[in-house]
């Protein structure tokens, strides 16, 4: 009889439940990781709500922290029993997209080696990590050892939201002395705030409607905050703060037309809108905000960078003490309680930012 494990499985729109599944077999290039801690992402909520389609029966989740249980026969440089993380994005390392530096768009096995969002496999095209075990593909490209002294919760944000938030700042091309506005201070927006500070922004304006998140934004590096429930026009508020100049970079971290449009309106001519949102409907670009295409504005989109080198860099930032990602964990559950965790996180109750789920 095959060995079994507990896993959070997508059943249908509105239902992700804990079920028994078979522990996967390990191929030559794979690693089986025993998950010790994981979390729930906003993208998982999109899946739960039916806004992002996945196959029924798929194990959800893409943020694993754990211990190597078994290594494939071709995997070298790692050992069983070693503590590791793997990124939410698991590139092959050898596709055309990877070799061009776009690992997140990895299309290994496709005709031309490119596939939009192709690097996101966990909980999307293969079983994810809200389970007792997860099979990591192309293990040598994706496993990253956890340094001694770092706890699971300290590195839990590295696989996704920290890497995603930071790439929002990186894609903005932030320079020392820049003014940056960040729309939405959920977990990814907070990480974008921290990333903007690390990149040298001299003035960071955080926008949200939840006082607790705005308070956390200040801890993560925001100089000024705008509560959209107190100021119905964040664009006007930002333009007033910048004396009509606008910001050098705006980061959109929610995925709504309203926040995207506001971000576009507050960047100065020649500025950059760095978009991190997962959008569920078509976006519209207002003619005036885009200056009829002549305002030299740049719009950049991003998917969370993955791979072991990205994970090493994220963990080094944590280990250096330059950011405190553990503070984003506001609630803790066991895997057996994951349905309760989804109910809390999906409804954004009790001031939740991120949940830690232990197995």
mmCIF file of C-alpha atoms in Angstrom, residues 19-165:
data_model
loop_
_atom_site.group_PDB
_atom_site.id
_atom_site.type_symbol
_atom_site.label_atom_id
_atom_site.label_comp_id
_atom_site.label_asym_id
_atom_site.label_seq_id
_atom_site.Cartn_x
_atom_site.Cartn_y
_atom_site.Cartn_z
ATOM 1 C CA UNK A 19 -7.559 15.213 2.101
ATOM 2 C CA UNK A 20 -5.340 12.146 2.039
ATOM 3 C CA UNK A 21 -3.079 11.916 -1.004
ATOM 4 C CA UNK A 22 -0.315 9.579 -2.055
ATOM 5 C CA UNK A 23 3.231 10.744 -1.257
ATOM 6 C CA UNK A 24 4.803 11.386 -4.683
ATOM 7 C CA UNK A 25 7.563 9.277 -6.179
ATOM 8 C CA UNK A 26 10.944 10.942 -6.637
ATOM 9 C CA UNK A 27 12.375 11.256 -10.154
ATOM 10 C CA UNK A 28 16.099 11.608 -10.935
ATOM 11 C CA UNK A 29 16.084 15.434 -10.872
ATOM 12 C CA UNK A 30 13.566 15.847 -8.045
ATOM 13 C CA UNK A 31 13.690 16.220 -4.289
ATOM 14 C CA UNK A 32 10.996 15.184 -1.841
ATOM 15 C CA UNK A 33 10.773 17.806 0.906
ATOM 16 C CA UNK A 34 8.983 17.241 4.191
ATOM 17 C CA UNK A 35 7.194 20.536 4.730
ATOM 18 C CA UNK A 36 7.660 21.993 8.199
ATOM 19 C CA UNK A 37 6.076 25.427 7.634
ATOM 20 C CA UNK A 38 4.094 27.000 4.821
ATOM 21 C CA UNK A 39 1.542 29.767 4.366
ATOM 22 C CA UNK A 40 -1.451 30.952 2.346
ATOM 23 C CA UNK A 41 -1.048 33.522 -0.417
ATOM 24 C CA UNK A 42 -3.543 35.922 -1.967
ATOM 25 C CA UNK A 43 -3.174 33.933 -5.188
ATOM 26 C CA UNK A 44 -4.504 30.875 -3.330
ATOM 27 C CA UNK A 45 -7.586 32.935 -2.504
ATOM 28 C CA UNK A 46 -7.989 33.750 -6.208
ATOM 29 C CA UNK A 47 -7.942 29.972 -6.820
ATOM 30 C CA UNK A 48 -10.434 29.347 -4.028
ATOM 31 C CA UNK A 49 -12.812 31.947 -5.472
ATOM 32 C CA UNK A 50 -12.536 30.480 -8.967
ATOM 33 C CA UNK A 51 -10.836 33.620 -10.309
ATOM 34 C CA UNK A 52 -7.762 31.650 -11.355
ATOM 35 C CA UNK A 53 -8.442 28.183 -12.821
ATOM 36 C CA UNK A 54 -6.608 25.054 -11.672
ATOM 37 C CA UNK A 55 -7.398 21.351 -12.012
ATOM 38 C CA UNK A 56 -9.668 19.752 -9.448
ATOM 39 C CA UNK A 57 -7.706 17.606 -7.027
ATOM 40 C CA UNK A 58 -4.592 19.792 -7.173
ATOM 41 C CA UNK A 59 -2.685 20.394 -3.945
ATOM 42 C CA UNK A 60 -2.503 24.165 -3.379
ATOM 43 C CA UNK A 61 0.344 26.304 -2.058
ATOM 44 C CA UNK A 62 3.697 27.577 -3.292
ATOM 45 C CA UNK A 63 5.728 28.711 -0.260
ATOM 46 C CA UNK A 64 7.586 25.739 1.256
ATOM 47 C CA UNK A 65 10.006 25.593 4.157
ATOM 48 C CA UNK A 66 11.129 22.118 5.060
ATOM 49 C CA UNK A 67 13.640 19.301 5.260
ATOM 50 C CA UNK A 68 14.907 17.150 2.398
ATOM 51 C CA UNK A 69 13.352 13.715 2.823
ATOM 52 C CA UNK A 70 14.690 12.070 -0.337
ATOM 53 C CA UNK A 71 16.898 13.145 -3.243
ATOM 54 C CA UNK A 72 16.658 12.041 -6.850
ATOM 55 C CA UNK A 73 19.536 9.946 -8.200
ATOM 56 C CA UNK A 74 20.914 12.820 -10.332
ATOM 57 C CA UNK A 75 20.770 15.510 -7.638
ATOM 58 C CA UNK A 76 24.098 16.542 -6.151
ATOM 59 C CA UNK A 77 25.203 19.261 -3.757
ATOM 60 C CA UNK A 78 22.465 18.594 -1.195
ATOM 61 C CA UNK A 79 21.881 15.987 1.491
ATOM 62 C CA UNK A 80 18.882 14.306 3.011
ATOM 63 C CA UNK A 81 17.934 15.872 6.330
ATOM 64 C CA UNK A 82 19.045 19.345 5.191
ATOM 65 C CA UNK A 83 16.769 22.321 5.908
ATOM 66 C CA UNK A 84 15.800 24.109 2.696
ATOM 67 C CA UNK A 85 13.363 26.430 1.020
ATOM 68 C CA UNK A 86 12.255 26.423 -2.602
ATOM 69 C CA UNK A 87 10.909 29.453 -4.408
ATOM 70 C CA UNK A 88 7.287 29.804 -5.405
ATOM 71 C CA UNK A 89 8.686 29.889 -8.945
ATOM 72 C CA UNK A 90 10.619 26.731 -9.855
ATOM 73 C CA UNK A 91 12.431 27.254 -13.185
ATOM 74 C CA UNK A 92 14.158 24.423 -15.001
ATOM 75 C CA UNK A 93 17.345 26.448 -15.268
ATOM 76 C CA UNK A 94 17.950 25.501 -18.913
ATOM 77 C CA UNK A 95 15.023 26.755 -21.002
ATOM 78 C CA UNK A 96 15.411 29.666 -23.432
ATOM 79 C CA UNK A 97 13.548 31.894 -20.984
ATOM 80 C CA UNK A 98 15.872 30.932 -18.127
ATOM 81 C CA UNK A 99 18.984 31.466 -20.211
ATOM 82 C CA UNK A 100 17.672 34.922 -21.186
ATOM 83 C CA UNK A 101 17.222 35.800 -17.519
ATOM 84 C CA UNK A 102 13.430 35.410 -17.394
ATOM 85 C CA UNK A 103 13.175 32.337 -15.182
ATOM 86 C CA UNK A 104 9.609 33.150 -14.154
ATOM 87 C CA UNK A 105 8.492 32.771 -17.779
ATOM 88 C CA UNK A 106 10.163 29.356 -18.067
ATOM 89 C CA UNK A 107 8.659 27.329 -20.901
ATOM 90 C CA UNK A 108 10.713 24.151 -20.645
ATOM 91 C CA UNK A 109 9.182 21.608 -23.008
ATOM 92 C CA UNK A 110 7.438 24.208 -25.170
ATOM 93 C CA UNK A 111 8.307 24.787 -28.820
ATOM 94 C CA UNK A 112 10.185 28.037 -28.292
ATOM 95 C CA UNK A 113 11.120 27.726 -24.625
ATOM 96 C CA UNK A 114 8.818 30.509 -23.425
ATOM 97 C CA UNK A 115 5.508 30.348 -21.565
ATOM 98 C CA UNK A 116 3.932 33.285 -19.746
ATOM 99 C CA UNK A 117 3.838 32.495 -16.003
ATOM 100 C CA UNK A 118 5.395 29.123 -16.885
ATOM 101 C CA UNK A 119 7.787 29.158 -13.942
ATOM 102 C CA UNK A 120 4.905 29.042 -11.457
ATOM 103 C CA UNK A 121 4.288 25.340 -11.047
ATOM 104 C CA UNK A 122 3.548 24.666 -7.348
ATOM 105 C CA UNK A 123 -0.206 24.794 -6.788
ATOM 106 C CA UNK A 124 -0.750 25.787 -10.411
ATOM 107 C CA UNK A 125 0.350 23.032 -12.773
ATOM 108 C CA UNK A 126 1.790 20.546 -10.249
ATOM 109 C CA UNK A 127 0.929 19.688 -6.656
ATOM 110 C CA UNK A 128 1.916 22.402 -4.213
ATOM 111 C CA UNK A 129 3.146 22.558 -0.657
ATOM 112 C CA UNK A 130 0.157 22.948 1.650
ATOM 113 C CA UNK A 131 0.808 19.339 2.512
ATOM 114 C CA UNK A 132 3.060 17.149 4.604
ATOM 115 C CA UNK A 133 5.362 16.602 1.617
ATOM 116 C CA UNK A 134 6.077 18.410 -1.655
ATOM 117 C CA UNK A 135 7.988 17.205 -4.697
ATOM 118 C CA UNK A 136 10.426 19.900 -5.870
ATOM 119 C CA UNK A 137 11.205 19.650 -9.598
ATOM 120 C CA UNK A 138 14.666 20.462 -10.973
ATOM 121 C CA UNK A 139 15.932 20.380 -7.421
ATOM 122 C CA UNK A 140 19.445 21.566 -8.191
ATOM 123 C CA UNK A 141 18.037 24.785 -9.670
ATOM 124 C CA UNK A 142 15.527 25.391 -6.901
ATOM 125 C CA UNK A 143 16.585 24.144 -3.472
ATOM 126 C CA UNK A 144 18.276 26.730 -1.241
ATOM 127 C CA UNK A 145 19.814 25.692 2.099
ATOM 128 C CA UNK A 146 18.678 27.574 5.193
ATOM 129 C CA UNK A 147 21.569 28.997 7.182
ATOM 130 C CA UNK A 148 21.987 27.897 10.777
ATOM 131 C CA UNK A 149 20.261 30.229 13.169
ATOM 132 C CA UNK A 150 17.377 31.207 10.893
ATOM 133 C CA UNK A 151 13.943 29.999 11.963
ATOM 134 C CA UNK A 152 11.189 28.771 9.655
ATOM 135 C CA UNK A 153 9.146 31.913 10.213
ATOM 136 C CA UNK A 154 12.101 34.184 9.454
ATOM 137 C CA UNK A 155 12.495 32.655 5.979
ATOM 138 C CA UNK A 156 8.814 31.887 5.297
ATOM 139 C CA UNK A 157 8.350 35.072 3.257
ATOM 140 C CA UNK A 158 11.387 34.439 1.027
ATOM 141 C CA UNK A 159 9.758 31.980 -1.461
ATOM 142 C CA UNK A 160 7.104 34.446 -2.619
ATOM 143 C CA UNK A 161 6.009 37.704 -1.064
ATOM 144 C CA UNK A 162 9.464 39.013 -0.183
ATOM 145 C CA UNK A 163 10.823 38.095 -3.614
ATOM 146 C CA UNK A 164 7.720 39.541 -5.284
ATOM 147 C CA UNK A 165 7.675 42.760 -3.298
#
